[in-house]
Every structure is written in structure tokens, then in C-alpha cells.
Amino acid sequence: MTRTDIVGLKENRDPSKRLRLPIRNDTGQHVGDLRCIDRSMLDEPGLIEDLTTWRNQSMAFFLTQFTATEERTRSWLENISLPAADRILFVICDPRGNRFGNFGVCNIRPGAAEFDNVIRGRASDTRNLMFHCGMTLLEWMFSGLEIETAELQVFSHNEKAIGLYRRLGFAAAESLPLRRTEEMDMVKYSVVDRSQANAGFDYLKMELPAERFRQSHLGALPTSSSAYRTG
Ligand SMILES: CC(C)(COP(=O)(O)OP(=O)(O)OC[C@H]1O[C@@H](n2cnc3c(N)ncnc32)[C@H](O)[C@@H]1OP(=O)(O)O)[C@@H](O)C(=O)NCCC(=O)NCCS
């Protein structure tokens, strides 16, 4: 069962109570934090600008494609992301607070949750930063959210993302046909019957059961959610 109060974490208005998941490299060194984007962060200088820039530079890899603006990003955070009980978004920071990308979880439900909004925004000195972020988030999903299966969906031609997910232990579960449509100022891809598909690529579902994660990364899972800090 998911016991974490996701909305409560994001409605936080007190900067001293922020959820931060420490990111560690292969030698255990603290190389940064996944900072939960909560209400207290909305006015952090440059955050909305970064999220908007990163979304625009990665637009082609997502189901819904549009021109992101700072206004639209803020409205999405305030009206959709922050109030949702089944999703959470983190910004990737180094120990000095410099931002490098975002990494989220959606469709949080008893037993499972999905990676969401995974974007490498800019280069950093830390090798394999996105891999270490993925490991951090998986540890939190399995131990903190107590899910049994981590899932994700990715365009089947997105080799960089699939490479990252395979390194984390995900395996392909299903390949779903996609149809591309244009609406006003938006391009949308939807899962359809194979006979209706026109995208030229599929939507690949990938899965990672907790058991496989534990076996491949022995010692990676803290025994309780108390290992995660706020502040
Ligand atoms: C998928 C993704 C997160 C994988 O990131 P990754 O694990 O760093 O792997 P990449 O092959 O992209 O990067 C290889 C190297 O290029 C560099 N790099 C990657 N993205 C960069 C960026 N935006 N700016 C500068 N350098 C970048 C990094 O140095 C990285 O090496 P390092 O991890 O040792 O530092 C990244 O390619 C990305 O953001 N893609 C666009 C969005 C996307 O497809 N998201 C997934 C949707 S399902």
C-alpha cells in the first residue's frame, strides 16, 4: 500500500521541510539531491525558466508536443502537478543547488508507479548523473512508496532513454502502436489499434520488479523510509 502523503509533501510552504533524496555515485559520494518541487519552490529564481527550456529542448520525446512557455509551466505546476495525489516531480541539483534536469514519478497507485518527465537539462561534472538519479528514485519508489513494480513508457526509437532504463534494470514488457494527430498548436501521439497506427514507432512499456532491483543492486534499499530527509 502507498502510505506516503504525496499532496502533503508538495503543498509544503515551509522551505525547512522540503523532501530531498540524496543522489550518490558508485562510491557512495553525495553528488547532489533530487529536490521535490513543492509550493515553497515555485518562486525560486530560474526554476520555471529551466523547466520550460528543458521541456522545449526535449519536446520530441513526449506524447504531447507543444511550445512550452513559463506561464504554461507555472499553470501546469499550480493546477495539475502540485494538487495531484498520484504524481511528484523532482529537480536534479548538485550540492550547491545548481539545476541539471528533472525526474518525476506518475501514476502512483498501490503496488506500482511510473517514471515520468525524465529530462537531462544540461551537462554536469558528475559522470552518469541520470543513472544515479534513476537509482535514487527507484530506491525511494520501492522503499518509500513501497511499490512492487516500477514502470515507464518510452518511444521505441528513443535509444538514449532506453539505454538508461536498461542500465537501471528495466526490461521491455509490451510495444504499443501509436497514432500521430495535430490539434491547433499541438501534436499528440495516442495508443491505438495496430491498424490505425501511423507514427512509424511504438510506445514501449518497460518494467522493473522490486525483486529484480534488490537482486541486481544488493544493499541499495534502505530498510525504512526514514532514510529520506526533509529540509
Ligand atoms: C534520456 C536521457 C535522460 C538520458 O540521459 P543520459 O543518461 O545522460 O544519457 P545520454 O546518452 O543522453 O548522455 C550521455 C552524455 O551526454 C551528456 N549529456 C546528455 N544530455 C545532455 C544535455 N542536455 N546537455 C549537456 N550534456 C548532455 C552527458 O555528459 C552524458 O554523460 P554523463 O552522464 O556521463 O554526464 C537524456 O538523453 C534526455 O534528457 N533526453 C531527452 C528527454 C528524453 O528523451 N526523456 C525520456 C523520455 S521517456
PDB file of C-alpha atoms and ligand atoms in Angstrom:
ATOM      1  CA  MET A   1       0.000   0.000   0.000  1.00  0.00           C
ATOM      2  CA  THR A   2       1.147   3.540  -0.741  1.00  0.00           C
ATOM      3  CA  ARG A   3       1.202   5.390   2.569  1.00  0.00           C
ATOM      4  CA  THR A   4       3.137   8.489   1.590  1.00  0.00           C
ATOM      5  CA  ASP A   5       1.074  11.678   1.622  1.00  0.00           C
ATOM      6  CA  ILE A   6       2.124  12.892  -1.837  1.00  0.00           C
ATOM      7  CA  VAL A   7      -0.088  16.013  -1.867  1.00  0.00           C
ATOM      8  CA  GLY A   8       1.065  16.953   1.638  1.00  0.00           C
ATOM      9  CA  LEU A   9       4.705  16.749   0.521  1.00  0.00           C
ATOM     10  CA  LYS A  10       4.030  19.080  -2.434  1.00  0.00           C
ATOM     11  CA  GLU A  11       1.749  21.531  -0.619  1.00  0.00           C
ATOM     12  CA  ASN A  12       4.624  22.295   1.719  1.00  0.00           C
ATOM     13  CA  ARG A  13       5.077  26.038   2.171  1.00  0.00           C
ATOM     14  CA  ASP A  14       7.921  25.713   4.642  1.00  0.00           C
ATOM     15  CA  PRO A  15      11.363  25.584   2.958  1.00  0.00           C
ATOM     16  CA  SER A  16      12.818  23.830   6.026  1.00  0.00           C
ATOM     17  CA  LYS A  17      10.531  20.836   5.402  1.00  0.00           C
ATOM     18  CA  ARG A  18      11.383  20.074   1.783  1.00  0.00           C
ATOM     19  CA  LEU A  19      11.688  16.473   0.609  1.00  0.00           C
ATOM     20  CA  ARG A  20      15.175  15.850  -0.765  1.00  0.00           C
ATOM     21  CA  LEU A  21      16.500  12.493  -1.891  1.00  0.00           C
ATOM     22  CA  PRO A  22      20.311  12.380  -1.746  1.00  0.00           C
ATOM     23  CA  ILE A  23      21.970  11.271  -5.015  1.00  0.00           C
ATOM     24  CA  ARG A  24      25.102   9.133  -4.543  1.00  0.00           C
ATOM     25  CA  ASN A  25      27.636   7.949  -7.099  1.00  0.00           C
ATOM     26  CA  ASP A  26      29.158   4.437  -7.332  1.00  0.00           C
ATOM     27  CA  THR A  27      31.497   5.101  -4.411  1.00  0.00           C
ATOM     28  CA  GLY A  28      28.700   6.426  -2.197  1.00  0.00           C
ATOM     29  CA  GLN A  29      29.780  10.052  -2.503  1.00  0.00           C
ATOM     30  CA  HIS A  30      26.949  12.598  -2.230  1.00  0.00           C
ATOM     31  CA  VAL A  31      26.816  14.242  -5.667  1.00  0.00           C
ATOM     32  CA  GLY A  32      23.516  16.076  -5.393  1.00  0.00           C
ATOM     33  CA  ASP A  33      19.851  15.835  -4.475  1.00  0.00           C
ATOM     34  CA  LEU A  34      16.508  15.197  -6.089  1.00  0.00           C
ATOM     35  CA  ARG A  35      14.528  18.124  -4.718  1.00  0.00           C
ATOM     36  CA  CYS A  36      10.762  17.650  -4.685  1.00  0.00           C
ATOM     37  CA  ILE A  37       9.140  20.592  -6.459  1.00  0.00           C
ATOM     38  CA  ASP A  38       6.734  21.802  -3.791  1.00  0.00           C
ATOM     39  CA  ARG A  39       4.765  25.005  -3.337  1.00  0.00           C
ATOM     40  CA  SER A  40       7.615  26.616  -1.412  1.00  0.00           C
ATOM     41  CA  MET A  41       9.806  26.318  -4.541  1.00  0.00           C
ATOM     42  CA  LEU A  42       7.524  27.969  -7.106  1.00  0.00           C
ATOM     43  CA  ASP A  43       9.162  31.346  -6.684  1.00  0.00           C
ATOM     44  CA  GLU A  44      12.725  30.044  -6.725  1.00  0.00           C
ATOM     45  CA  PRO A  45      14.554  32.263  -9.246  1.00  0.00           C
ATOM     46  CA  GLY A  46      15.125  30.499 -12.576  1.00  0.00           C
ATOM     47  CA  LEU A  47      13.319  27.239 -11.739  1.00  0.00           C
ATOM     48  CA  ILE A  48      10.289  27.717 -14.007  1.00  0.00           C
ATOM     49  CA  GLU A  49      12.540  29.083 -16.756  1.00  0.00           C
ATOM     50  CA  ASP A  50      14.763  25.982 -16.562  1.00  0.00           C
ATOM     51  CA  LEU A  51      11.816  23.556 -16.580  1.00  0.00           C
ATOM     52  CA  THR A  52      10.383  25.379 -19.612  1.00  0.00           C
ATOM     53  CA  THR A  53      13.669  25.391 -21.530  1.00  0.00           C
ATOM     54  CA  TRP A  54      14.298  21.719 -20.819  1.00  0.00           C
ATOM     55  CA  ARG A  55      10.789  20.705 -21.877  1.00  0.00           C
ATOM     56  CA  ASN A  56      11.153  22.625 -25.141  1.00  0.00           C
ATOM     57  CA  GLN A  57      14.535  21.085 -25.927  1.00  0.00           C
ATOM     58  CA  SER A  58      13.158  17.566 -25.276  1.00  0.00           C
ATOM     59  CA  MET A  59       9.635  18.038 -26.681  1.00  0.00           C
ATOM     60  CA  ALA A  60      10.042  15.427 -29.460  1.00  0.00           C
ATOM     61  CA  PHE A  61      10.347  12.631 -26.880  1.00  0.00           C
ATOM     62  CA  PHE A  62       6.926  13.133 -25.257  1.00  0.00           C
ATOM     63  CA  LEU A  63       3.359  12.129 -26.228  1.00  0.00           C
ATOM     64  CA  THR A  64       2.027  15.693 -26.183  1.00  0.00           C
ATOM     65  CA  GLN A  65       4.125  18.225 -28.070  1.00  0.00           C
ATOM     66  CA  PHE A  66       3.576  21.991 -27.844  1.00  0.00           C
ATOM     67  CA  THR A  67       5.595  25.150 -27.318  1.00  0.00           C
ATOM     68  CA  ALA A  68       6.239  25.451 -23.591  1.00  0.00           C
ATOM     69  CA  THR A  69       6.159  28.926 -22.038  1.00  0.00           C
ATOM     70  CA  GLU A  70       6.939  29.952 -18.480  1.00  0.00           C
ATOM     71  CA  GLU A  71       3.259  30.864 -17.976  1.00  0.00           C
ATOM     72  CA  ARG A  72       2.118  27.459 -19.150  1.00  0.00           C
ATOM     73  CA  THR A  73       4.698  25.643 -16.990  1.00  0.00           C
ATOM     74  CA  ARG A  74       3.663  27.613 -13.884  1.00  0.00           C
ATOM     75  CA  SER A  75      -0.012  26.962 -14.535  1.00  0.00           C
ATOM     76  CA  TRP A  76       0.679  23.227 -15.061  1.00  0.00           C
ATOM     77  CA  LEU A  77       2.597  23.072 -11.777  1.00  0.00           C
ATOM     78  CA  GLU A  78      -0.007  25.013  -9.787  1.00  0.00           C
ATOM     79  CA  ASN A  79      -3.147  23.434 -11.224  1.00  0.00           C
ATOM     80  CA  ILE A  80      -2.153  19.935 -12.272  1.00  0.00           C
ATOM     81  CA  SER A  81       1.148  18.748 -10.856  1.00  0.00           C
ATOM     82  CA  LEU A  82       1.036  20.066  -7.262  1.00  0.00           C
ATOM     83  CA  PRO A  83      -2.595  19.066  -6.477  1.00  0.00           C
ATOM     84  CA  ALA A  84      -2.270  15.540  -7.950  1.00  0.00           C
ATOM     85  CA  ALA A  85      -2.140  12.681  -5.454  1.00  0.00           C
ATOM     86  CA  ASP A  86      -0.579  10.322  -7.976  1.00  0.00           C
ATOM     87  CA  ARG A  87       2.413  12.299  -9.254  1.00  0.00           C
ATOM     88  CA  ILE A  88       5.525  14.047  -7.995  1.00  0.00           C
ATOM     89  CA  LEU A  89       8.300  15.913  -9.800  1.00  0.00           C
ATOM     90  CA  PHE A  90      11.877  16.420  -8.661  1.00  0.00           C
ATOM     91  CA  VAL A  91      14.527  18.821  -9.901  1.00  0.00           C
ATOM     92  CA  ILE A  92      18.070  17.427 -10.093  1.00  0.00           C
ATOM     93  CA  CYS A  93      20.556  19.626  -8.191  1.00  0.00           C
ATOM     94  CA  ASP A  94      24.215  19.429  -7.271  1.00  0.00           C
ATOM     95  CA  PRO A  95      25.181  20.024  -3.613  1.00  0.00           C
ATOM     96  CA  ARG A  96      25.395  23.788  -4.304  1.00  0.00           C
ATOM     97  CA  GLY A  97      21.862  23.901  -5.699  1.00  0.00           C
ATOM     98  CA  ASN A  98      22.721  24.198  -9.412  1.00  0.00           C
ATOM     99  CA  ARG A  99      19.980  22.578 -11.501  1.00  0.00           C
ATOM    100  CA  PHE A 100      20.649  19.904 -14.170  1.00  0.00           C
ATOM    101  CA  GLY A 101      17.292  18.415 -15.149  1.00  0.00           C
ATOM    102  CA  ASN A 102      14.087  16.931 -13.847  1.00  0.00           C
ATOM    103  CA  PHE A 103      12.905  13.441 -12.942  1.00  0.00           C
ATOM    104  CA  GLY A 104       9.380  12.525 -11.877  1.00  0.00           C
ATOM    105  CA  VAL A 105       7.021   9.735 -10.918  1.00  0.00           C
ATOM    106  CA  CYS A 106       3.392   9.476 -12.046  1.00  0.00           C
ATOM    107  CA  ASN A 107       0.500   7.037 -11.900  1.00  0.00           C
ATOM    108  CA  ILE A 108       1.387   6.265  -8.269  1.00  0.00           C
ATOM    109  CA  ARG A 109      -1.018   3.590  -7.088  1.00  0.00           C
ATOM    110  CA  PRO A 110      -0.952   0.605  -4.743  1.00  0.00           C
ATOM    111  CA  GLY A 111       1.768  -1.742  -5.998  1.00  0.00           C
ATOM    112  CA  ALA A 112       3.153   0.310  -8.892  1.00  0.00           C
ATOM    113  CA  ALA A 113       4.267   3.708 -10.167  1.00  0.00           C
ATOM    114  CA  GLU A 114       5.862   5.071 -13.371  1.00  0.00           C
ATOM    115  CA  PHE A 115       8.870   7.172 -14.206  1.00  0.00           C
ATOM    116  CA  ASP A 116       7.681  10.450 -15.699  1.00  0.00           C
ATOM    117  CA  ASN A 117       9.176  13.580 -17.206  1.00  0.00           C
ATOM    118  CA  VAL A 118      12.784  12.379 -17.296  1.00  0.00           C
ATOM    119  CA  ILE A 119      14.943  15.144 -18.791  1.00  0.00           C
ATOM    120  CA  ARG A 120      18.669  15.823 -18.763  1.00  0.00           C
ATOM    121  CA  GLY A 121      18.724  19.615 -18.971  1.00  0.00           C
ATOM    122  CA  ARG A 122      22.411  20.482 -19.020  1.00  0.00           C
ATOM    123  CA  ALA A 123      25.859  18.918 -18.656  1.00  0.00           C
ATOM    124  CA  SER A 124      27.439  18.352 -15.247  1.00  0.00           C
ATOM    125  CA  ASP A 125      30.817  17.220 -13.911  1.00  0.00           C
ATOM    126  CA  THR A 126      29.228  14.115 -12.403  1.00  0.00           C
ATOM    127  CA  ARG A 127      29.517  11.082 -14.683  1.00  0.00           C
ATOM    128  CA  ASN A 128      26.340   9.070 -15.206  1.00  0.00           C
ATOM    129  CA  LEU A 129      24.257  11.623 -13.338  1.00  0.00           C
ATOM    130  CA  MET A 130      20.930  10.432 -14.798  1.00  0.00           C
ATOM    131  CA  PHE A 131      21.742   6.832 -13.861  1.00  0.00           C
ATOM    132  CA  HIS A 132      22.429   7.848 -10.251  1.00  0.00           C
ATOM    133  CA  CYS A 133      19.201   9.879 -10.219  1.00  0.00           C
ATOM    134  CA  GLY A 134      17.285   6.867 -11.505  1.00  0.00           C
ATOM    135  CA  MET A 135      18.784   4.675  -8.786  1.00  0.00           C
ATOM    136  CA  THR A 136      17.874   7.230  -6.116  1.00  0.00           C
ATOM    137  CA  LEU A 137      14.305   7.452  -7.320  1.00  0.00           C
ATOM    138  CA  LEU A 138      13.911   3.677  -7.612  1.00  0.00           C
ATOM    139  CA  GLU A 139      15.132   3.235  -4.041  1.00  0.00           C
ATOM    140  CA  TRP A 140      12.512   5.769  -2.919  1.00  0.00           C
ATOM    141  CA  MET A 141       9.757   4.176  -5.005  1.00  0.00           C
ATOM    142  CA  PHE A 142      10.446   0.680  -3.686  1.00  0.00           C
ATOM    143  CA  SER A 143      11.202   1.622  -0.062  1.00  0.00           C
ATOM    144  CA  GLY A 144       9.418   4.945   0.467  1.00  0.00           C
ATOM    145  CA  LEU A 145       6.312   4.366  -1.667  1.00  0.00           C
ATOM    146  CA  GLU A 146       6.510   0.603  -1.046  1.00  0.00           C
ATOM    147  CA  ILE A 147       5.609  -0.314  -4.624  1.00  0.00           C
ATOM    148  CA  GLU A 148       6.333  -3.735  -6.105  1.00  0.00           C
ATOM    149  CA  THR A 149       6.814  -2.760  -9.765  1.00  0.00           C
ATOM    150  CA  ALA A 150       8.387   0.324 -11.337  1.00  0.00           C
ATOM    151  CA  GLU A 151       7.082   1.031 -14.825  1.00  0.00           C
ATOM    152  CA  LEU A 152       7.688   3.521 -17.633  1.00  0.00           C
ATOM    153  CA  GLN A 153       6.697   4.254 -21.212  1.00  0.00           C
ATOM    154  CA  VAL A 154       9.100   5.470 -23.853  1.00  0.00           C
ATOM    155  CA  PHE A 155       9.124   5.964 -27.632  1.00  0.00           C
ATOM    156  CA  SER A 156      10.696   2.840 -29.123  1.00  0.00           C
ATOM    157  CA  HIS A 157      13.181   4.934 -31.160  1.00  0.00           C
ATOM    158  CA  ASN A 158      14.457   6.855 -28.092  1.00  0.00           C
ATOM    159  CA  GLU A 159      17.710   4.924 -27.819  1.00  0.00           C
ATOM    160  CA  LYS A 160      19.361   7.167 -25.221  1.00  0.00           C
ATOM    161  CA  ALA A 161      16.439   6.853 -22.822  1.00  0.00           C
ATOM    162  CA  ILE A 162      16.044   3.103 -23.405  1.00  0.00           C
ATOM    163  CA  GLY A 163      19.783   2.670 -22.777  1.00  0.00           C
ATOM    164  CA  LEU A 164      19.482   4.493 -19.462  1.00  0.00           C
ATOM    165  CA  TYR A 165      16.424   2.468 -18.422  1.00  0.00           C
ATOM    166  CA  ARG A 166      18.098  -0.847 -19.329  1.00  0.00           C
ATOM    167  CA  ARG A 167      21.151   0.105 -17.268  1.00  0.00           C
ATOM    168  CA  LEU A 168      18.806   0.688 -14.328  1.00  0.00           C
ATOM    169  CA  GLY A 169      17.376  -2.828 -14.786  1.00  0.00           C
ATOM    170  CA  PHE A 170      14.137  -2.185 -16.724  1.00  0.00           C
ATOM    171  CA  ALA A 171      13.079  -4.711 -19.370  1.00  0.00           C
ATOM    172  CA  ALA A 172      10.586  -4.283 -22.223  1.00  0.00           C
ATOM    173  CA  ALA A 173       7.121  -5.626 -21.374  1.00  0.00           C
ATOM    174  CA  GLU A 174       4.904  -4.527 -24.285  1.00  0.00           C
ATOM    175  CA  SER A 175       5.084  -2.488 -27.502  1.00  0.00           C
ATOM    176  CA  LEU A 176       2.000  -0.381 -28.231  1.00  0.00           C
ATOM    177  CA  PRO A 177       1.107   1.150 -31.639  1.00  0.00           C
ATOM    178  CA  LEU A 178       0.863   4.957 -31.847  1.00  0.00           C
ATOM    179  CA  ARG A 179      -1.122   7.396 -33.976  1.00  0.00           C
ATOM    180  CA  ARG A 180       0.060  10.962 -34.586  1.00  0.00           C
ATOM    181  CA  THR A 181      -2.553  13.720 -34.766  1.00  0.00           C
ATOM    182  CA  GLU A 182      -2.338  17.510 -34.996  1.00  0.00           C
ATOM    183  CA  GLU A 183      -4.667  19.720 -32.953  1.00  0.00           C
ATOM    184  CA  MET A 184      -4.422  23.506 -33.051  1.00  0.00           C
ATOM    185  CA  ASP A 185      -0.868  24.223 -31.898  1.00  0.00           C
ATOM    186  CA  MET A 186      -0.232  20.716 -30.604  1.00  0.00           C
ATOM    187  CA  VAL A 187       0.968  17.352 -31.859  1.00  0.00           C
ATOM    188  CA  LYS A 188      -0.396  14.358 -29.968  1.00  0.00           C
ATOM    189  CA  TYR A 189       0.511  10.695 -30.043  1.00  0.00           C
ATOM    190  CA  SER A 190      -2.138   8.244 -28.827  1.00  0.00           C
ATOM    191  CA  VAL A 191      -2.088   4.494 -28.333  1.00  0.00           C
ATOM    192  CA  VAL A 192      -4.344   2.889 -30.960  1.00  0.00           C
ATOM    193  CA  ASP A 193      -5.104  -0.424 -32.603  1.00  0.00           C
ATOM    194  CA  ARG A 194      -2.238  -1.551 -34.871  1.00  0.00           C
ATOM    195  CA  SER A 195      -4.443  -0.987 -37.971  1.00  0.00           C
ATOM    196  CA  GLN A 196      -4.748   2.751 -37.097  1.00  0.00           C
ATOM    197  CA  ALA A 197      -1.040   3.340 -36.340  1.00  0.00           C
ATOM    198  CA  ASN A 198       0.848   5.944 -38.407  1.00  0.00           C
ATOM    199  CA  ALA A 199       3.700   7.154 -36.166  1.00  0.00           C
ATOM    200  CA  GLY A 200       6.466   4.936 -37.505  1.00  0.00           C
ATOM    201  CA  PHE A 201       7.483   3.925 -33.976  1.00  0.00           C
ATOM    202  CA  ASP A 202       5.796   2.349 -30.946  1.00  0.00           C
ATOM    203  CA  TYR A 203       5.279   3.193 -27.293  1.00  0.00           C
ATOM    204  CA  LEU A 204       7.419   0.751 -25.353  1.00  0.00           C
ATOM    205  CA  LYS A 205       6.293  -0.239 -21.864  1.00  0.00           C
ATOM    206  CA  MET A 206       9.162  -1.246 -19.585  1.00  0.00           C
ATOM    207  CA  GLU A 207       9.036  -2.766 -16.115  1.00  0.00           C
ATOM    208  CA  LEU A 208      11.322  -3.381 -13.174  1.00  0.00           C
ATOM    209  CA  PRO A 209      10.050  -5.588 -10.311  1.00  0.00           C
ATOM    210  CA  ALA A 210      11.365  -4.749  -6.813  1.00  0.00           C
ATOM    211  CA  GLU A 211      12.764  -8.252  -6.507  1.00  0.00           C
ATOM    212  CA  ARG A 212      14.968  -7.864  -9.601  1.00  0.00           C
ATOM    213  CA  PHE A 213      16.136  -4.448  -8.417  1.00  0.00           C
ATOM    214  CA  ARG A 214      17.054  -5.879  -4.999  1.00  0.00           C
ATOM    215  CA  GLN A 215      18.925  -8.783  -6.586  1.00  0.00           C
ATOM    216  CA  SER A 216      20.897  -6.610  -9.004  1.00  0.00           C
ATOM    217  CA  HIS A 217      21.661  -3.846  -6.529  1.00  0.00           C
ATOM    218  CA  LEU A 218      22.205  -5.669  -3.252  1.00  0.00           C
ATOM    219  CA  GLY A 219      22.300  -3.239  -0.374  1.00  0.00           C
ATOM    220  CA  ALA A 220      20.718  -0.496  -2.444  1.00  0.00           C
ATOM    221  CA  LEU A 221      17.477  -0.448  -0.499  1.00  0.00           C
ATOM    222  CA  PRO A 222      17.380   1.262   2.873  1.00  0.00           C
ATOM    223  CA  THR A 223      15.186  -0.625   5.330  1.00  0.00           C
ATOM    224  CA  SER A 224      12.757   2.207   6.006  1.00  0.00           C
ATOM    225  CA  SER A 225      11.529   5.454   4.525  1.00  0.00           C
ATOM    226  CA  SER A 226      13.212   7.244   7.472  1.00  0.00           C
ATOM    227  CA  ALA A 227      16.387   7.182   5.359  1.00  0.00           C
ATOM    228  CA  TYR A 228      14.987  10.140   3.398  1.00  0.00           C
ATOM    229  CA  ARG A 229      15.325  13.579   4.770  1.00  0.00           C
ATOM    230  CA  THR A 230      13.417  16.766   4.625  1.00  0.00           C
ATOM    231  CA  GLY A 231      14.972  20.161   4.957  1.00  0.00           C
TER     232      GLY A 231
HETATM  233  C1  LIG B   1      17.077  10.185 -21.753  1.00  0.00           C
HETATM  234  C2  LIG B   1      18.159  10.987 -21.087  1.00  0.00           C
HETATM  235  C3  LIG B   1      17.638  11.475 -19.739  1.00  0.00           C
HETATM  236  C4  LIG B   1      19.364  10.075 -20.863  1.00  0.00           C
HETATM  237  O1  LIG B   1      20.395  10.840 -20.297  1.00  0.00           O
HETATM  238  P1  LIG B   1      21.871  10.260 -20.026  1.00  0.00           P
HETATM  239  O2  LIG B   1      21.760   9.065 -19.188  1.00  0.00           O
HETATM  240  O3  LIG B   1      22.667  11.391 -19.532  1.00  0.00           O
HETATM  241  O4  LIG B   1      22.378   9.697 -21.397  1.00  0.00           O
HETATM  242  P2  LIG B   1      22.771  10.482 -22.718  1.00  0.00           P
HETATM  243  O5  LIG B   1      23.136   9.441 -23.697  1.00  0.00           O
HETATM  244  O6  LIG B   1      21.699  11.453 -23.090  1.00  0.00           O
HETATM  245  O7  LIG B   1      24.055  11.328 -22.309  1.00  0.00           O
HETATM  246  C5  LIG B   1      25.359  10.894 -22.469  1.00  0.00           C
HETATM  247  C6  LIG B   1      26.260  12.018 -22.032  1.00  0.00           C
HETATM  248  O8  LIG B   1      25.941  13.194 -22.782  1.00  0.00           O
HETATM  249  C7  LIG B   1      25.893  14.344 -21.932  1.00  0.00           C
HETATM  250  N1  LIG B   1      24.554  14.969 -21.984  1.00  0.00           N
HETATM  251  C8  LIG B   1      23.367  14.362 -22.053  1.00  0.00           C
HETATM  252  N2  LIG B   1      22.379  15.256 -22.118  1.00  0.00           N
HETATM  253  C9  LIG B   1      22.955  16.472 -22.095  1.00  0.00           C
HETATM  254  C10 LIG B   1      22.475  17.806 -22.135  1.00  0.00           C
HETATM  255  N3  LIG B   1      21.165  18.090 -22.248  1.00  0.00           N
HETATM  256  N4  LIG B   1      23.370  18.819 -22.082  1.00  0.00           N
HETATM  257  C11 LIG B   1      24.665  18.548 -21.980  1.00  0.00           C
HETATM  258  N5  LIG B   1      25.181  17.319 -21.944  1.00  0.00           N
HETATM  259  C12 LIG B   1      24.340  16.287 -22.002  1.00  0.00           C
HETATM  260  C13 LIG B   1      26.188  13.897 -20.555  1.00  0.00           C
HETATM  261  O9  LIG B   1      27.501  14.302 -20.273  1.00  0.00           O
HETATM  262  C14 LIG B   1      26.112  12.376 -20.587  1.00  0.00           C
HETATM  263  O10 LIG B   1      27.170  11.741 -19.941  1.00  0.00           O
HETATM  264  P3  LIG B   1      27.281  11.639 -18.349  1.00  0.00           P
HETATM  265  O11 LIG B   1      26.017  11.045 -17.849  1.00  0.00           O
HETATM  266  O12 LIG B   1      28.458  10.779 -18.057  1.00  0.00           O
HETATM  267  O13 LIG B   1      27.460  13.011 -17.840  1.00  0.00           O
HETATM  268  C15 LIG B   1      18.595  12.197 -21.948  1.00  0.00           C
HETATM  269  O14 LIG B   1      19.106  11.726 -23.171  1.00  0.00           O
HETATM  270  C16 LIG B   1      17.479  13.173 -22.227  1.00  0.00           C
HETATM  271  O15 LIG B   1      17.192  14.067 -21.424  1.00  0.00           O
HETATM  272  N6  LIG B   1      16.798  13.006 -23.379  1.00  0.00           N
HETATM  273  C17 LIG B   1      15.697  13.888 -23.775  1.00  0.00           C
HETATM  274  C18 LIG B   1      14.444  13.632 -22.967  1.00  0.00           C
HETATM  275  C19 LIG B   1      14.018  12.199 -23.016  1.00  0.00           C
HETATM  276  O16 LIG B   1      14.133  11.516 -24.012  1.00  0.00           O
HETATM  277  N7  LIG B   1      13.455  11.726 -21.898  1.00  0.00           N
HETATM  278  C20 LIG B   1      12.939  10.390 -21.772  1.00  0.00           C
HETATM  279  C21 LIG B   1      11.511  10.355 -22.151  1.00  0.00           C
HETATM  280  S1  LIG B   1      10.846   8.732 -21.863  1.00  0.00           S
END
